[in-house]
mmCIF file of C-alpha atoms in Angstrom:
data_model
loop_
_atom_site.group_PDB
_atom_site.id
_atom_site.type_symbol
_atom_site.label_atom_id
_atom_site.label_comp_id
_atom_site.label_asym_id
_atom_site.label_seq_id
_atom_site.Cartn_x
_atom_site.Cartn_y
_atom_site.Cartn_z
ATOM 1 C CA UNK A 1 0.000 0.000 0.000
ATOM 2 C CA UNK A 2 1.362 2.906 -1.096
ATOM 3 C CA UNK A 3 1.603 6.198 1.152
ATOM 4 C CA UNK A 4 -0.183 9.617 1.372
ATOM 5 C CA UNK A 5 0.141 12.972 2.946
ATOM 6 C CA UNK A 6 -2.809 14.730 3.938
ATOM 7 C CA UNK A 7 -2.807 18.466 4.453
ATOM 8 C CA UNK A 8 -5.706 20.357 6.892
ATOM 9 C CA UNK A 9 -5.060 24.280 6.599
ATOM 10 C CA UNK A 10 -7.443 26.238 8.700
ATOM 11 C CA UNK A 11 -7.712 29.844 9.661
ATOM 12 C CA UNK A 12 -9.651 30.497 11.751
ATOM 13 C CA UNK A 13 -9.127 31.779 15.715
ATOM 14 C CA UNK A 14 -11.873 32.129 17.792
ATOM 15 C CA UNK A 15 -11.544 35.449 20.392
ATOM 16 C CA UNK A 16 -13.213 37.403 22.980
ATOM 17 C CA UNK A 17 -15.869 40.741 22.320
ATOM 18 C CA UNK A 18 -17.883 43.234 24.140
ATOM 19 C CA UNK A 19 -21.649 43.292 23.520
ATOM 20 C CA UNK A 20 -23.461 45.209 20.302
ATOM 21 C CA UNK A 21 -27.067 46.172 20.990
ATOM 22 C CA UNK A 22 -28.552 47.461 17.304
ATOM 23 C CA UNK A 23 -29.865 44.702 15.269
ATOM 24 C CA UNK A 24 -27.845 46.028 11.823
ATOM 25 C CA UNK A 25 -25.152 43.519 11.221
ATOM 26 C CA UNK A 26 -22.615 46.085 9.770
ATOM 27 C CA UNK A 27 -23.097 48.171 12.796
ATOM 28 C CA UNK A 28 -22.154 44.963 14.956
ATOM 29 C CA UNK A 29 -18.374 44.477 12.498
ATOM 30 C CA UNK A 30 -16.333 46.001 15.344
ATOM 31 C CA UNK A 31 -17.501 43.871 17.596
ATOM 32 C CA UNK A 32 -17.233 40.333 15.320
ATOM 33 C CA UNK A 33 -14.278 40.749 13.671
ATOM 34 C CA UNK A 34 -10.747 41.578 14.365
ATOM 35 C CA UNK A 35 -7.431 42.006 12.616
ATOM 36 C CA UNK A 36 -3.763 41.485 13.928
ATOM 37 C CA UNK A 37 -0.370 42.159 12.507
ATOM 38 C CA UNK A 38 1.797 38.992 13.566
ATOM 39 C CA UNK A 39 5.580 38.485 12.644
ATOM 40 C CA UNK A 40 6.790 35.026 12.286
ATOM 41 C CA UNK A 41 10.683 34.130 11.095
ATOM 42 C CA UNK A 42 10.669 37.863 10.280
ATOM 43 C CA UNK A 43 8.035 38.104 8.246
ATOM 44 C CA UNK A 44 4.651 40.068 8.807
ATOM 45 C CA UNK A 45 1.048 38.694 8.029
ATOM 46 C CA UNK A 46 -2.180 39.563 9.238
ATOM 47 C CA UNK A 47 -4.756 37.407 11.012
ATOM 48 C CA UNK A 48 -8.156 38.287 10.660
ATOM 49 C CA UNK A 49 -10.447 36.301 13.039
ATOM 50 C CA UNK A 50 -14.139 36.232 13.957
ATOM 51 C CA UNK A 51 -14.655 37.359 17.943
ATOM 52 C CA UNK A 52 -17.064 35.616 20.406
ATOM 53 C CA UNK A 53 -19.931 37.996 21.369
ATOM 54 C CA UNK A 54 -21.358 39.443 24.726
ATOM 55 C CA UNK A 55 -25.209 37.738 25.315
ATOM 56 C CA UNK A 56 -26.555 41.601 24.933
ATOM 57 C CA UNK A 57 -26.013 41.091 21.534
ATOM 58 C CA UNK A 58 -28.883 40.420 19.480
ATOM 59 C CA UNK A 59 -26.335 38.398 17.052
ATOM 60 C CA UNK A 60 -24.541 36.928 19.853
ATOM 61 C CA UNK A 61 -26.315 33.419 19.961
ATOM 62 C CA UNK A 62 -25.803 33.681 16.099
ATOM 63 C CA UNK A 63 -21.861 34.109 15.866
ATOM 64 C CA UNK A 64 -20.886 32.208 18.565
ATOM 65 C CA UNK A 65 -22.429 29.267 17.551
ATOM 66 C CA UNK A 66 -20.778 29.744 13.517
ATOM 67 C CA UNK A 67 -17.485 31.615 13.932
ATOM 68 C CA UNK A 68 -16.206 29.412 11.131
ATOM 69 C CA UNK A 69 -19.341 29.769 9.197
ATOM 70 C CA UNK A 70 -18.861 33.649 9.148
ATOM 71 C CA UNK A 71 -15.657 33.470 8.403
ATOM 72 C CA UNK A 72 -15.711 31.641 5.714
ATOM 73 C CA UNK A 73 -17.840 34.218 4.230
ATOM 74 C CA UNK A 74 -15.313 37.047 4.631
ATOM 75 C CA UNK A 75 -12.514 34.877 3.567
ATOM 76 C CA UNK A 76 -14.384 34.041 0.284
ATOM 77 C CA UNK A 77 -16.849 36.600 -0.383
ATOM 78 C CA UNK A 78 -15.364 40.357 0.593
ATOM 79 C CA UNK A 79 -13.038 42.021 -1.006
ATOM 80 C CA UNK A 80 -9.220 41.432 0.100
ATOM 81 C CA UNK A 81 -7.647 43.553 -2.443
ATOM 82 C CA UNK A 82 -6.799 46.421 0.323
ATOM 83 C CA UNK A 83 -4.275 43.456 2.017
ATOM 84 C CA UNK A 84 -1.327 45.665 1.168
ATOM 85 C CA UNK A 85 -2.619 48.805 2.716
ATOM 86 C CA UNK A 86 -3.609 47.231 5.533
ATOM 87 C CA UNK A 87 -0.339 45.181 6.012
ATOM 88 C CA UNK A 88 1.273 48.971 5.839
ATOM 89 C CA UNK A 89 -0.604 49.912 9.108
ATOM 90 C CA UNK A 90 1.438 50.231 12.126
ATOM 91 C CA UNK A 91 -0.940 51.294 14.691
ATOM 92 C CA UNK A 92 -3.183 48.506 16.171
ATOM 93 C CA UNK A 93 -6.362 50.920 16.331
ATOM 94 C CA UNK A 94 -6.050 52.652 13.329
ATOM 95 C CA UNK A 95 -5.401 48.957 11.478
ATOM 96 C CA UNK A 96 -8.842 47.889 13.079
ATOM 97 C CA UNK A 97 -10.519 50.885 12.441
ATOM 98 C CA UNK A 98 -9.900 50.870 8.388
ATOM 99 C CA UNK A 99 -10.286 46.852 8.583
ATOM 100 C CA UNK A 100 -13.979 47.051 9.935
ATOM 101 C CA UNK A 101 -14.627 49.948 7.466
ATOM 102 C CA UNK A 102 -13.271 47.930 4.284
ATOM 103 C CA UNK A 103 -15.971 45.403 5.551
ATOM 104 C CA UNK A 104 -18.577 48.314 6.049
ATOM 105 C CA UNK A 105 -18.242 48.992 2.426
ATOM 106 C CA UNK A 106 -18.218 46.006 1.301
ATOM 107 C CA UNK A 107 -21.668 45.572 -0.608
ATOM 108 C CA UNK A 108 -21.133 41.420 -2.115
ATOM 109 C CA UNK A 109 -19.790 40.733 1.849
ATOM 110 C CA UNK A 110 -22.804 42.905 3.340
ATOM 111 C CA UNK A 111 -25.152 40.628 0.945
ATOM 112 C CA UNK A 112 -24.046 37.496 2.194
ATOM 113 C CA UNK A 113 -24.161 38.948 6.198
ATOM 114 C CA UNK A 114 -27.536 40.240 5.671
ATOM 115 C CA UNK A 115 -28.722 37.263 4.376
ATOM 116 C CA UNK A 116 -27.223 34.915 6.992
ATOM 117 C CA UNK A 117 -28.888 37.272 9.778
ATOM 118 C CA UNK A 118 -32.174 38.118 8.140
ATOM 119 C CA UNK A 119 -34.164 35.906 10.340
ATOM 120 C CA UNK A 120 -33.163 38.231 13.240
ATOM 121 C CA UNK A 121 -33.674 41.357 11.466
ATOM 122 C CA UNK A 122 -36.981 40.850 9.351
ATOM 123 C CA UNK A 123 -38.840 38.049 11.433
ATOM 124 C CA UNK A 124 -41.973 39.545 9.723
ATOM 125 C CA UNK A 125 -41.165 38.635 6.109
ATOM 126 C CA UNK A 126 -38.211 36.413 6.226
ATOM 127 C CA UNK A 127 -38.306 33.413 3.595
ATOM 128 C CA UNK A 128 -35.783 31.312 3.417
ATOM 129 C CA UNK A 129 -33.942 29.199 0.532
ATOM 130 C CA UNK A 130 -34.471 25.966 -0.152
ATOM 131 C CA UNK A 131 -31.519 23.599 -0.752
ATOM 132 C CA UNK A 132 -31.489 19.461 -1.667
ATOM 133 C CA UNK A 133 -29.532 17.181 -0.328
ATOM 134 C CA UNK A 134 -28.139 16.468 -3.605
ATOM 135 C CA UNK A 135 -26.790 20.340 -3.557
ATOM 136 C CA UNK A 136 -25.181 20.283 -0.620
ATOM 137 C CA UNK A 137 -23.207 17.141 -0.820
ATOM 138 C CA UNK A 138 -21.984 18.338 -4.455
ATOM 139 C CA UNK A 139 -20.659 21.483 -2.363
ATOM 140 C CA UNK A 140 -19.084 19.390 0.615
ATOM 141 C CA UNK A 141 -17.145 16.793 -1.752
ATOM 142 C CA UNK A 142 -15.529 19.784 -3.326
ATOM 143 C CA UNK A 143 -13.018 20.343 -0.385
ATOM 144 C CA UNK A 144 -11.524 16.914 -0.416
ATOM 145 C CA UNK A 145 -9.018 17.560 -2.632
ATOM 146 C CA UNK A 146 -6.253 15.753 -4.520
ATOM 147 C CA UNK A 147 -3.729 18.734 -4.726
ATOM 148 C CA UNK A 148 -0.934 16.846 -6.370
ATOM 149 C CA UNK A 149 1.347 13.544 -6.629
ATOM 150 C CA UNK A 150 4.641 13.553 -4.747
ATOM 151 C CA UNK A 151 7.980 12.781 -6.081
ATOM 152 C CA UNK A 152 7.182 9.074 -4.712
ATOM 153 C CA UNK A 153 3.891 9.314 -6.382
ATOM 154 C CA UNK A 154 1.957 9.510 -3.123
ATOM 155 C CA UNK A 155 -1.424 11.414 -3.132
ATOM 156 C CA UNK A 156 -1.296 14.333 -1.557
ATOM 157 C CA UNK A 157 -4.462 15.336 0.047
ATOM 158 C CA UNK A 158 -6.169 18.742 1.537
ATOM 159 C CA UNK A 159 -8.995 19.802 3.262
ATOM 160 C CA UNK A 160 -8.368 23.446 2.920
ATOM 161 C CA UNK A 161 -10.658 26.419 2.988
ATOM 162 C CA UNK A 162 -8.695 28.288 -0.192
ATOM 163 C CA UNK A 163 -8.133 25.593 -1.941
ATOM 164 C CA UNK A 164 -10.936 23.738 -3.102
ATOM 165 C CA UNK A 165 -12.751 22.433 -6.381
ATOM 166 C CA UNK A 166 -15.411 25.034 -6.216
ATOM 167 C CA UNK A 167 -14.074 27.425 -8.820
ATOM 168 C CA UNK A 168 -13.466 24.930 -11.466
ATOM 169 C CA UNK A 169 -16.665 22.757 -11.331
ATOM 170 C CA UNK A 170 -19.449 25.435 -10.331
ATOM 171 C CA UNK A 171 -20.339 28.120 -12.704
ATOM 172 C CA UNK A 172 -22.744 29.476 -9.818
ATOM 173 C CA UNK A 173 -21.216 30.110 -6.044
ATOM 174 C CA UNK A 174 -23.687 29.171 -3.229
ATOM 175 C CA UNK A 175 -22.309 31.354 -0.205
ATOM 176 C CA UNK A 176 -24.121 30.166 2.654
ATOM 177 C CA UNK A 177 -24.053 26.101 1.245
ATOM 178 C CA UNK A 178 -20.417 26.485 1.043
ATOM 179 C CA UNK A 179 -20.019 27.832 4.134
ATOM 180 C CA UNK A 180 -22.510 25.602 6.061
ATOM 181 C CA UNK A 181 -20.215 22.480 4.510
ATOM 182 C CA UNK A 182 -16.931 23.447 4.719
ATOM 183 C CA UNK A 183 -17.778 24.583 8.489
ATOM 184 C CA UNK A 184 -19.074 21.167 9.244
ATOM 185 C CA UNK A 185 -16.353 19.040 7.921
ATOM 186 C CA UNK A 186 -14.080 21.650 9.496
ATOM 187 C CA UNK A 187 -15.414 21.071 12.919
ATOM 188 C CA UNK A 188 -15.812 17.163 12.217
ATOM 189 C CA UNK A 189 -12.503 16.762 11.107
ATOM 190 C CA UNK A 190 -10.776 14.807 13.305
ATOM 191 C CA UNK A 191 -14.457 14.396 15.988
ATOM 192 C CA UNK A 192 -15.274 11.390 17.672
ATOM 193 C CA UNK A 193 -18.164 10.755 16.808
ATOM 194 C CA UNK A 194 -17.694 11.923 13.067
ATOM 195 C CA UNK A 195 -14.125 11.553 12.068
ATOM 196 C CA UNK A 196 -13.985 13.372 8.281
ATOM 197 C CA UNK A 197 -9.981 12.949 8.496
ATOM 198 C CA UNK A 198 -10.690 9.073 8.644
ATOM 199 C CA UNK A 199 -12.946 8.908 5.658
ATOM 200 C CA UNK A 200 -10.906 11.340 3.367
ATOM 201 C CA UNK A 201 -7.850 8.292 4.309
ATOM 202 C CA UNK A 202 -10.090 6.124 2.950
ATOM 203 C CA UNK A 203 -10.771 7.360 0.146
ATOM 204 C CA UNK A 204 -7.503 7.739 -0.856
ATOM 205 C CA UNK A 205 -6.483 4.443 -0.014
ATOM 206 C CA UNK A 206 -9.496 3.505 -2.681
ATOM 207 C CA UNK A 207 -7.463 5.547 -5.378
ATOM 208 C CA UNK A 208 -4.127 2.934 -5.142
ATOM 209 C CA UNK A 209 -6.657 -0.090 -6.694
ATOM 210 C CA UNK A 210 -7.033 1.198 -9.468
ATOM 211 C CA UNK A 211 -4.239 2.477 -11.956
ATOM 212 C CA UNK A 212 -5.364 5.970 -13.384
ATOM 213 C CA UNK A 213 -2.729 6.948 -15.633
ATOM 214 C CA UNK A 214 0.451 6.345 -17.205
ATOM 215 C CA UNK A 215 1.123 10.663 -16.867
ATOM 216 C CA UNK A 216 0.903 12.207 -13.849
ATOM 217 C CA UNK A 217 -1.041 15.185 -15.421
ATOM 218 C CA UNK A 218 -3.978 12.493 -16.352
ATOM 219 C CA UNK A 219 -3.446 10.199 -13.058
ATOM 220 C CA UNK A 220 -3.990 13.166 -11.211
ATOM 221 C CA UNK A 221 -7.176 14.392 -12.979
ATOM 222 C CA UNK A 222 -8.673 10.881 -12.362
ATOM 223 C CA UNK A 223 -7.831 10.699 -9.131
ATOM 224 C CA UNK A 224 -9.661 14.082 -7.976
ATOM 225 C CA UNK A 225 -12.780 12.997 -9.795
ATOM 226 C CA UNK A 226 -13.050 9.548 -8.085
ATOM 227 C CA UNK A 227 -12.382 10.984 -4.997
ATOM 228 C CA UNK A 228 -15.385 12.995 -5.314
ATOM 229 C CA UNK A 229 -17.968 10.186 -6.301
ATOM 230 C CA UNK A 230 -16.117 8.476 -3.287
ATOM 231 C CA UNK A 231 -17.054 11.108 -1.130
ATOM 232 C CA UNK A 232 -20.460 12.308 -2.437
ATOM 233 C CA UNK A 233 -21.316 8.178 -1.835
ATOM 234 C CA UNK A 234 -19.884 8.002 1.731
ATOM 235 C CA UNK A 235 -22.177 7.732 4.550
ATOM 236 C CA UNK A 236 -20.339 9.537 7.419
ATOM 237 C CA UNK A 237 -20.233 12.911 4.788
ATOM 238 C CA UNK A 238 -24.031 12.458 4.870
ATOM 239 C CA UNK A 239 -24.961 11.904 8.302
ATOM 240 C CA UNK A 240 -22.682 14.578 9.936
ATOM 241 C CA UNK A 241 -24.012 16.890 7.485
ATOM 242 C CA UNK A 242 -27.456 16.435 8.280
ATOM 243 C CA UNK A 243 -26.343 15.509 11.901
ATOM 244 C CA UNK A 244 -25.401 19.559 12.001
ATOM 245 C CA UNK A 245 -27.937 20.922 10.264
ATOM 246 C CA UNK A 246 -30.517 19.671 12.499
ATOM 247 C CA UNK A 247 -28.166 21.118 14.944
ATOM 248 C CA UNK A 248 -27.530 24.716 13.513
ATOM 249 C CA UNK A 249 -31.099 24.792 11.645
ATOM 250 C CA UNK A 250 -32.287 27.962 13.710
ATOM 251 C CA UNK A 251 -29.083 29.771 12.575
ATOM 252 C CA UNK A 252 -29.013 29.070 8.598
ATOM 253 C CA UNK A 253 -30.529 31.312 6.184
ATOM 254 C CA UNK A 254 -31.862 27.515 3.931
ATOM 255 C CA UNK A 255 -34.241 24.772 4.673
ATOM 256 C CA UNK A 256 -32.790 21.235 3.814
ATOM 257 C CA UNK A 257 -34.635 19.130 1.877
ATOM 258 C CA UNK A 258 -33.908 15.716 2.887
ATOM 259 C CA UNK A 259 -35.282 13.677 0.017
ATOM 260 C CA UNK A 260 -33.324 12.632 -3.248
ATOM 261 C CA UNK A 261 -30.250 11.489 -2.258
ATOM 262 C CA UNK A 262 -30.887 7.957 -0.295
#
């Protein structure tokens, strides 16, 4: 049996906030998200991360309960193209100050917020989307990715928020889907009762059976697609994402429909 190296890059850091009364979720951005300048083997970066909320907050129960939900919104869905003029920022408040305003005027990221908190702020007429099983798990298989073959020609593997499938197979983006999966196989990575690390090992495993190329170029290609129909057919991917969405249901801006995949 050959072997493989599997990759799990996350970024996201869970921190302490003060409370936000007003129910407008770009009035509560100072209070959700924060931005550091870090140096590591002298070189600077920036860590943005989503806070934990006061219980005064009308969007407290909300964030705390999807910090990597929310995040994956901003990572994917704002606009990052100010990185430079933020990384030229010095001064911690002033850094924080045009970081929460970049997200203020971001209209695409503002969108996606409103929608995920619209059953908090228009209870009256909220209706939410409706999403199939089938959608969802062609989203989640997406970030089980084959990323390469090794000078050994070993699989490499990655469950990675950045890198994904998504761009190259979906000619529509679902926001919220994406971020409800990738959150939940995130969190279930390596759980115990749900152990997505486990079944990604698996299915790679699965991949040395069969030969799927003579050129790495094509054995590679294969190999991402039947990893996919391994994972859109794997019972553990199904149950912990239903598992969590009967969970988080309250929070999501969808409705599941159950039927059509079994």
């Amino acid at each position: 049996m050959k072997r493989f190296v599997l990759v799990l890059i996350v970024g996201f850091i869970t921190m302490n906030s003060f409370s936000q009364t007003t129910c407008v979720i770009e009035k509560a951005y100072e209070k959700i998200f924060k931005i550091q300048k870090k140096e590591s083997r002298e070189r600077e970066y920036l860590i943005k991360t989503v806070n934990k909320m006061d219980a005064n907050s009308c969007f407290s129960d909300l964030v705390n309960h999807n910090g990597e939900y929310i995040d994956y919104l901003r990572v994917h869905f704002s606009d990052n193209s100010n990185y430079k003029d933020l990384m030229s920022i010095n001064d911690t408040v002033k850094l924080q100050h045009e970081f929460i305003k970049s997200l203020e005027k971001d209209s695409a990221f503002n969108h996606e917020m409103r929608k995920l908190t619209e059953k908090i702020t228009n209870k009256l007429n909220y209706v939410p989307d409706t999403v199939s099983m089938n959608e969802l798990i062609n989203i989640a298989v997406k970030y089980f990715s084959i990323v390469r073959i090794n000078k050994n020609g070993d699989y490499v593997g990655k469950v990675c928020v950045g890198v994904n499938g998504l761009i190259q197979t979906e000619k529509e983006r679902f926001p919220q889907v994406e971020a409800f999966c990738f959150s939940t196989i995130l969190n279930n990575y390596k759980g115990e009762q749900f152990n997505m690390y486990n079944e990604f090992v698996r299915g790679i495993k699965e991949l040395y059976k069969m030969n799927l190329g003579l050129e790495n170029e094509d054995r590679l290609l294969r190999a991402q697609g039947a990893m996919y129909m391994f994972m859109r057919n794997n019972e553990t991917l199904k149950m912990v994402l239903l598992h969590t969405y009967e969970l988080k249901k309250e929070y999501l801006p969808f409705v599941l429909d159950k039927n059509g995949l079994w």
